[in-house]
Short mmCIF file of C-alpha atoms in Angstrom, two decimals:
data_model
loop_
_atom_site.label_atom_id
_atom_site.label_comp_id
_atom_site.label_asym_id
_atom_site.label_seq_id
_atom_site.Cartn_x
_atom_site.Cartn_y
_atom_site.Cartn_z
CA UNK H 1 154.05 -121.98 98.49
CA UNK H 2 153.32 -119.44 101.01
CA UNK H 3 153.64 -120.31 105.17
CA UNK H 4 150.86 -119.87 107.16
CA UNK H 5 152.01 -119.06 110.36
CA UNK H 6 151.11 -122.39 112.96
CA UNK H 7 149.24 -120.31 115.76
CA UNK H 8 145.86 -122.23 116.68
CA UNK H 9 142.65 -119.73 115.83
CA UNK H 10 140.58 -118.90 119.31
CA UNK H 11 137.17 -118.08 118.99
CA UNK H 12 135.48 -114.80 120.61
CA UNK H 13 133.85 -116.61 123.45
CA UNK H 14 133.54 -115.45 126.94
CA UNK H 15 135.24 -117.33 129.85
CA UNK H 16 132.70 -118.75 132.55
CA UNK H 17 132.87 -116.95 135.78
CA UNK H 18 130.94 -118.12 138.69
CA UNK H 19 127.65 -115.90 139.97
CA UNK H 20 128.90 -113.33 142.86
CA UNK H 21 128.11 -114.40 146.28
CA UNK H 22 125.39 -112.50 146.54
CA UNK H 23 123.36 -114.66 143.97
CA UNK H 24 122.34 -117.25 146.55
CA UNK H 25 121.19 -114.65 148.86
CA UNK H 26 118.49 -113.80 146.55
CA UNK H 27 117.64 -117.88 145.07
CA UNK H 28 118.49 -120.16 148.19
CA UNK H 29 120.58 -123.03 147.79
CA UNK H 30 118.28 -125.39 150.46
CA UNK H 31 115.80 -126.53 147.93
CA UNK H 32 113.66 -123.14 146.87
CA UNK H 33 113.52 -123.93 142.80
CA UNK H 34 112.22 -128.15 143.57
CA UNK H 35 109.58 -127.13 145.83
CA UNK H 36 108.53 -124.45 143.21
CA UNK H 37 108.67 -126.97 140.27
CA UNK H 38 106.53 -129.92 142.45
CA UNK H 39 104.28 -126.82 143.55
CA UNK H 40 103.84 -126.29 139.73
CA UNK H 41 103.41 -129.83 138.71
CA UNK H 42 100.88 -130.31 141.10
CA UNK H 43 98.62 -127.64 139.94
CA UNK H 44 98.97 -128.62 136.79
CA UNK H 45 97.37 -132.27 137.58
CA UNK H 46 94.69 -130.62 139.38
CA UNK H 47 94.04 -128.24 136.01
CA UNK H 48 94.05 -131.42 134.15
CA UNK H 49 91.84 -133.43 136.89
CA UNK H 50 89.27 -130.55 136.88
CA UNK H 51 89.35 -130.73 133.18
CA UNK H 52 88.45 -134.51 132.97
CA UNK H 53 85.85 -134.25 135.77
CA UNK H 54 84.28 -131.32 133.77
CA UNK H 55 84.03 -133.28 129.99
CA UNK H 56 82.76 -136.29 132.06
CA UNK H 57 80.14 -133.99 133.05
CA UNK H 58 79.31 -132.84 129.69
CA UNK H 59 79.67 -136.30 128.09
CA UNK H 60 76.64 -138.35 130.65
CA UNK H 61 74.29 -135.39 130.14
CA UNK H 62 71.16 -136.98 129.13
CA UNK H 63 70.45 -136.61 125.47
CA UNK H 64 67.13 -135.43 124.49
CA UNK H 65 64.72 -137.84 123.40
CA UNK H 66 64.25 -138.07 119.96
CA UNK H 67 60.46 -138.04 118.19
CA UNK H 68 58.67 -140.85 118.55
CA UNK H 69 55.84 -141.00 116.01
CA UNK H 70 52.60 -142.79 118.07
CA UNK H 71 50.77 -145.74 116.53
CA UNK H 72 47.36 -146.72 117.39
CA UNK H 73 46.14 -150.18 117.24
CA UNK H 74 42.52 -149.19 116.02
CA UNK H 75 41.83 -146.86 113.09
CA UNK H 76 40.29 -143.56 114.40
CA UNK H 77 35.98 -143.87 112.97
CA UNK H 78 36.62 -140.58 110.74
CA UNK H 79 40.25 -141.92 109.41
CA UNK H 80 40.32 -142.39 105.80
CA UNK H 81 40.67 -146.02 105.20
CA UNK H 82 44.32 -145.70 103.11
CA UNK H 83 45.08 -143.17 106.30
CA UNK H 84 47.88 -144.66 108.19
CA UNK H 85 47.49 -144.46 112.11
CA UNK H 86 50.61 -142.72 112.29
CA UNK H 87 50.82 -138.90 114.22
CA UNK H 88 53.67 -136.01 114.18
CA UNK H 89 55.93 -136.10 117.29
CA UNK H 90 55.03 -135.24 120.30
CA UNK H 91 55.60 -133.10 123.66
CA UNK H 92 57.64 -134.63 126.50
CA UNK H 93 54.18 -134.85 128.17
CA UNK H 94 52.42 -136.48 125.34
CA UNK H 95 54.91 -139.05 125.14
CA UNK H 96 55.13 -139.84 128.54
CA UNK H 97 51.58 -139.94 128.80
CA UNK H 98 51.08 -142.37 126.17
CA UNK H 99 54.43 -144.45 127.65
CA UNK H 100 52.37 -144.89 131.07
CA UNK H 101 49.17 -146.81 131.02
CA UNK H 102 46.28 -144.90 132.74
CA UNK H 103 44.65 -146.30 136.26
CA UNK H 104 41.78 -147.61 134.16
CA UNK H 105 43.85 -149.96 132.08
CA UNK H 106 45.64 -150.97 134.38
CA UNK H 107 43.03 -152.24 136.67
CA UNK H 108 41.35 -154.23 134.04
CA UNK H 109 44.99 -155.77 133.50
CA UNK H 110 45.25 -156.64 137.18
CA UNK H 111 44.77 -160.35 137.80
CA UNK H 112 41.51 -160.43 140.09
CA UNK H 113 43.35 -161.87 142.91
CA UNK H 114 44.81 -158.59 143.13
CA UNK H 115 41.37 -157.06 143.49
CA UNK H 116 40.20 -158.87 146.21
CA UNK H 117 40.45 -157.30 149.33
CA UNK H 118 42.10 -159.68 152.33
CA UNK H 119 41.06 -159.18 155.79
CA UNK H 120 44.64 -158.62 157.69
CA UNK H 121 43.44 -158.76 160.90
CA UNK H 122 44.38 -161.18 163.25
CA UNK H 123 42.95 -164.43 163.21
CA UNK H 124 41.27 -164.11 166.56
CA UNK H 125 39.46 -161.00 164.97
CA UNK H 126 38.17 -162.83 162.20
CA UNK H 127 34.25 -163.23 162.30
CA UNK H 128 33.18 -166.97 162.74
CA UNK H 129 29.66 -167.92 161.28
CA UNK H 130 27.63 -169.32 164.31
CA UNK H 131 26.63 -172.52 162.08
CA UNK H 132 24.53 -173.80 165.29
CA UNK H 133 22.81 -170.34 165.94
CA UNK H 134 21.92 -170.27 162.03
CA UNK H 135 20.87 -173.94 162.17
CA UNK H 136 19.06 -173.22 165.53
CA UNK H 137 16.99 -170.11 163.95
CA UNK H 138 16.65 -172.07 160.65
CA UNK H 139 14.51 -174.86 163.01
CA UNK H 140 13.09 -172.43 165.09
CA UNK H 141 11.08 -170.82 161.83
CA UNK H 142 10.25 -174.22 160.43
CA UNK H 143 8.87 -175.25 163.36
CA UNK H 144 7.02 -171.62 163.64
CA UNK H 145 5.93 -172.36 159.95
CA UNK H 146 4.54 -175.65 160.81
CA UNK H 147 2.37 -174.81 163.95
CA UNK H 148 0.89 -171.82 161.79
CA UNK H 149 0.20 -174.22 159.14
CA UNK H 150 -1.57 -177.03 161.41
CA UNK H 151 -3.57 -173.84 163.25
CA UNK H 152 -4.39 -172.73 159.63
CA UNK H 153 -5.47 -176.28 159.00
CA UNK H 154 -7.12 -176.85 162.28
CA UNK H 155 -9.20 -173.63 161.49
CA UNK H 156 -10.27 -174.56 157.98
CA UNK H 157 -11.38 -177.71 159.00
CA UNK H 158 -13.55 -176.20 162.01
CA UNK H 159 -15.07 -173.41 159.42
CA UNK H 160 -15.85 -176.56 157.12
CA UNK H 161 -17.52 -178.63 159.46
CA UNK H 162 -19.36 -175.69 160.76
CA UNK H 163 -20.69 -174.90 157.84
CA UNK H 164 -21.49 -178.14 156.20
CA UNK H 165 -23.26 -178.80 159.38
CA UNK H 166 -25.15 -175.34 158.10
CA UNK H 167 -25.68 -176.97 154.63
CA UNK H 168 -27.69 -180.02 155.57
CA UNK H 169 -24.76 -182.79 157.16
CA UNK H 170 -21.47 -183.41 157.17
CA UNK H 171 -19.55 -187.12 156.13
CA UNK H 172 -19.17 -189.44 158.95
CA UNK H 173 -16.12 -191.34 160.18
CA UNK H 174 -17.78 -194.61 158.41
CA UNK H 175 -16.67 -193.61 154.86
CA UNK H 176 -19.79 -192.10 153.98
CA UNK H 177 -19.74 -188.82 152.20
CA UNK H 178 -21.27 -185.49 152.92
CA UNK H 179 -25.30 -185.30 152.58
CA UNK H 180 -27.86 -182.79 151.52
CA UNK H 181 -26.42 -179.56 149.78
CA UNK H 182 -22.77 -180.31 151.21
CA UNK H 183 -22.67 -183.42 149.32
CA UNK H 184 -22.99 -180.25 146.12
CA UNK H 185 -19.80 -178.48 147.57
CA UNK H 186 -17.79 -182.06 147.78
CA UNK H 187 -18.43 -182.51 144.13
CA UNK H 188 -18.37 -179.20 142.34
CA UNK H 189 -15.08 -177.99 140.82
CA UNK H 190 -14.74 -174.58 139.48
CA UNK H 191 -12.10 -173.46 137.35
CA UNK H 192 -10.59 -169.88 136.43
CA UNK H 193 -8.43 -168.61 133.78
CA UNK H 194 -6.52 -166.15 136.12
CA UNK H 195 -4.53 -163.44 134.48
CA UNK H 196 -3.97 -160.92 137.50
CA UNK H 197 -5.30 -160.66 141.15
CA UNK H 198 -7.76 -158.05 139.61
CA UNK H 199 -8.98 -160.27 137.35
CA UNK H 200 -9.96 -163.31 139.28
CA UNK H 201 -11.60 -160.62 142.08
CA UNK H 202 -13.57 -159.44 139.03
CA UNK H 203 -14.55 -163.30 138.18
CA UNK H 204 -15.38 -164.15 141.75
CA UNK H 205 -17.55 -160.79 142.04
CA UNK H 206 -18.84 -161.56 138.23
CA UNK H 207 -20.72 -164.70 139.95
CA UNK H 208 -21.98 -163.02 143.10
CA UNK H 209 -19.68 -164.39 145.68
CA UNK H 210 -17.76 -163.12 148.48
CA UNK H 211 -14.43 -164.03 150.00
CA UNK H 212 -13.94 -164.63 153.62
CA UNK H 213 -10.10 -164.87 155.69
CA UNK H 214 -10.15 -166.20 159.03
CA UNK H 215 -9.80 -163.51 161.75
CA UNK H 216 -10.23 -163.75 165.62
CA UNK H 217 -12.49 -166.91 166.71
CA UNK H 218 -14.88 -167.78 164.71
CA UNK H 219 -14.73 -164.51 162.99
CA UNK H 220 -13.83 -164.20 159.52
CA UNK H 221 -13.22 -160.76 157.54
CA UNK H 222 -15.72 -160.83 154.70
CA UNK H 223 -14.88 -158.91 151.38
CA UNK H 224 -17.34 -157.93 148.87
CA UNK H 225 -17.84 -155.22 145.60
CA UNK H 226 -14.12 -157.35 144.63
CA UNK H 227 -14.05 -155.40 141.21
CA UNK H 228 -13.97 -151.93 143.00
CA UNK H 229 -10.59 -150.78 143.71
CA UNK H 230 -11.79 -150.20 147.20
CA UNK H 231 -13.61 -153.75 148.14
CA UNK H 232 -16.35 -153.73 151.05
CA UNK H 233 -15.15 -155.06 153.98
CA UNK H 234 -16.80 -156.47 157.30
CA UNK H 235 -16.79 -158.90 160.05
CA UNK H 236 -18.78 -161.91 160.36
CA UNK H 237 -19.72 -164.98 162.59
CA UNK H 238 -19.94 -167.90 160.36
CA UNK H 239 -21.84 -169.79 162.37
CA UNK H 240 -24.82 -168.63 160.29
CA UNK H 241 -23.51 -168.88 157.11
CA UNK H 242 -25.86 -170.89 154.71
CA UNK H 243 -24.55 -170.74 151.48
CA UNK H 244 -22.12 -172.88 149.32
CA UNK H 245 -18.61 -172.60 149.45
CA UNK H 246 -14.96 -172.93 147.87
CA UNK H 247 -11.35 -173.30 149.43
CA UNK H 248 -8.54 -171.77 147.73
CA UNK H 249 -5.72 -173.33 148.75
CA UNK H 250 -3.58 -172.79 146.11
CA UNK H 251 -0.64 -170.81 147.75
CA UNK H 252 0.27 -168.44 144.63
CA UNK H 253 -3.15 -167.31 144.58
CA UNK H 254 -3.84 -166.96 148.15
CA UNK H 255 -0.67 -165.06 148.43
CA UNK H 256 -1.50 -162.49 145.97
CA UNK H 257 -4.97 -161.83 146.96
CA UNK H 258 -4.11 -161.63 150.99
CA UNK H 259 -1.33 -158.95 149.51
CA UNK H 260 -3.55 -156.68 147.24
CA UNK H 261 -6.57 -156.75 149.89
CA UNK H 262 -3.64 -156.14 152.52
CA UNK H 263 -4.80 -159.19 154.85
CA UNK H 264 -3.01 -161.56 156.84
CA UNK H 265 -1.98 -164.97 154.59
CA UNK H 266 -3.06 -167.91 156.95
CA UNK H 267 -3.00 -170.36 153.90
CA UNK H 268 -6.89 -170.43 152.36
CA UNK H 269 -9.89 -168.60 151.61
CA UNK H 270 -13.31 -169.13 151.60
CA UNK H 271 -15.55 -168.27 148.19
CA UNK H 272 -19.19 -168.07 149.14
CA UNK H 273 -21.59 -167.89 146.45
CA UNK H 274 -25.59 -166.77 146.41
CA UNK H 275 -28.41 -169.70 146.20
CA UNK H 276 -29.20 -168.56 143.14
CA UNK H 277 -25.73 -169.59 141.26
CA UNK H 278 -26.29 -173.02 143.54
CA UNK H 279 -29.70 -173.74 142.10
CA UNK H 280 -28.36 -173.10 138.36
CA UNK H 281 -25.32 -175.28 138.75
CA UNK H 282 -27.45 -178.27 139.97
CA UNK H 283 -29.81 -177.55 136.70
CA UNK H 284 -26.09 -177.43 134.70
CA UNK H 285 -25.03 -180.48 136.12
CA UNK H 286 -28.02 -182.70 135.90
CA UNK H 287 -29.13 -181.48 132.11
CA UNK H 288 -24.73 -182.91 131.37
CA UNK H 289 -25.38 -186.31 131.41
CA UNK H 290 -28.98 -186.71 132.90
CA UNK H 291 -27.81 -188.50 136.12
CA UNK H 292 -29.08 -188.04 139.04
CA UNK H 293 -27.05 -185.93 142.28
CA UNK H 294 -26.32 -189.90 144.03
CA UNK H 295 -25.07 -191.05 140.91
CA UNK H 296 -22.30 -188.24 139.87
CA UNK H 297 -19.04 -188.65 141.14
CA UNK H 298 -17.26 -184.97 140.85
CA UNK H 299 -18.79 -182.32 137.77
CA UNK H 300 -15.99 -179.40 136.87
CA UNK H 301 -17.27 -176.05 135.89
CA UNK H 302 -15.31 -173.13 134.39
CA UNK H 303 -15.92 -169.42 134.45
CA UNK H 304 -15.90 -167.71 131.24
CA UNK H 305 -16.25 -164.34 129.94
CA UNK H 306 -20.14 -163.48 128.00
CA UNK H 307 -21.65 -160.34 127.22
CA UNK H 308 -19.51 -157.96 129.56
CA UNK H 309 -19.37 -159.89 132.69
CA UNK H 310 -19.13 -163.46 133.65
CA UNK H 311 -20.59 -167.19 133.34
CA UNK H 312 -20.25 -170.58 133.97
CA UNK H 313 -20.69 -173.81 131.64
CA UNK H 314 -19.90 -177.50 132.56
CA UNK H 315 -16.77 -178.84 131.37
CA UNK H 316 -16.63 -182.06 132.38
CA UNK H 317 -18.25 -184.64 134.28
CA UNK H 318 -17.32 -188.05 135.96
CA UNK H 319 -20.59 -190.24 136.83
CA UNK H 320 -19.92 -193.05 139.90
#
């Protein structure tokens, strides 16, 4: 056994000496190396911080839209009928002119009350109807409308008497009827299938007779040649007026004729037809039923069309 000697082994390490004085003239000892380290630390958050703020950016970028493939309600006329409705995608423009509905539509998708336009101004601005003016101008033309009717009337029956007195008597207040040739005008009807103011001038000129509005006075504006588009026209007394007569009275009539001969409508007319129509009509009416004048109560005659121009034939006939 061999003896190993009992020294302990030391190892090759350096002893520790402390830094020279001089070392904490160059690194101070009042803090230097923590206020670099925070300094440090702190940039680093902000580094981090910016980072962050940066991939938040990135990340809430707005996608792009994807395609949208447009479908219409109502196949296209020159579609195939197996032909789906279905297009390619489309623009940014396209699609955000088919997402917004045009003016057009949506007006007729507007409720009406939003169409209707409210007057905003104040109420004391706001137009009143004058109800009593309106009601007041209303009764003001009726009652203008009524005195031109009762002179209207007044003057018809002045021309009337006139000129049944002309004819050969007029009826008395005892009930007695008109005599002599104006008994003929109390009697007679005539009838006329009107189907224009040109045509009934053409009848009324067919048979001879003239048409007469009152004027000034006793005047009356005569018309004659009524199928010429430009009718003779001239002013007359009718004080001397001898032949038979008709009143139209009938309003639609009257109206039309005052408007295409460009007269005055007072109401009525006056038809006066030549002795020679008056001396056939009696012959007409007495050949009917072979009665006497006394002993006919009214005889109706209508005017038709023969041979180019015009005639009359009885119709009908009511005996007393």
């Amino acid at each position: 056994m061999s003896n190993i000697p009992q020294a302990t082994q030391q190892n090759d390490v350096p002893p520790v000496t402390l830094p020279p004085q001089d070392f904490w003239t160059l690194y101070s000892p009042r803090g230097e190396f923590p206020l670099s380290s925070t300094a440090s630390i702190v940039l680093h958050l902000l580094a981090v911080l910016l980072i962050i703020l940066i991939g938040r950016l990135v990340l809430t970028k707005p996608a792009e839209q994807p395609a949208v493939d447009v479908l219409h309600v109502g196949p296209e006329p020159t579609a195939a009928p197996d032909e789906g409705a279905r297009e390619g995608p489309q623009s940014e423009e396209s699609l955000e002119a088919a997402e917004q509905p045009s003016q057009e539509a949506a007006a007729e998708t507007m409720p009406i009350e939003e169409l209707v336009q409210v007057d905003e101004r104040p109420e004391s601005q706001v137009e009143v109807p004058d109800t009593a003016g309106q009601m007041q101008k209303a009764t003001r033309k009726a009652q203008e409308g009524s005195q031109a009717a009762k002179r209207a009337r007044e003057r018809l029956e002045a021309a009337k008497n006139r000129l049944n007195e002309n004819l050969g008597g007029v009826g008395g207040g005892g009930g007695s009827g008109p005599t002599g040739r104006a008994a003929r005008v109390a009697r007679w009807i005539m009838r006329y299938d009107i189907s224009s103011v040109q045509d009934y001038l053409a009848q009324i000129d067919g048979l001879g007779a003239q048409i007469a509005f009152p004027d000034r006075g006793d005047k009356f504006l005569y018309f004659s040649n009524l199928a010429s588009p430009t009718p003779k026209k001239e002013l007359k007394d009718i004080s001397n007026e001898t032949r038979i007569y008709w009143v139209d009275e009938n309003p639609q009539t009257v109206a039309m004729v005052c408007q295409y001969l460009g007269v005055p409508d007072n109401g009525f007319f006056l038809a006066f037809f030549p002795r020679e129509l008056e001396e056939r009509l009696l012959r007409m009416e007495l050949a009917y039923m072979n009665l006497a004048e006394e002993d006919i109560l009214s005889t109706t005659f209508r005017v038709i069309r023969r041979g180019g121009g015009y005639d009359v034939q009885v119709e009908s006939q009511i005996p007393k």
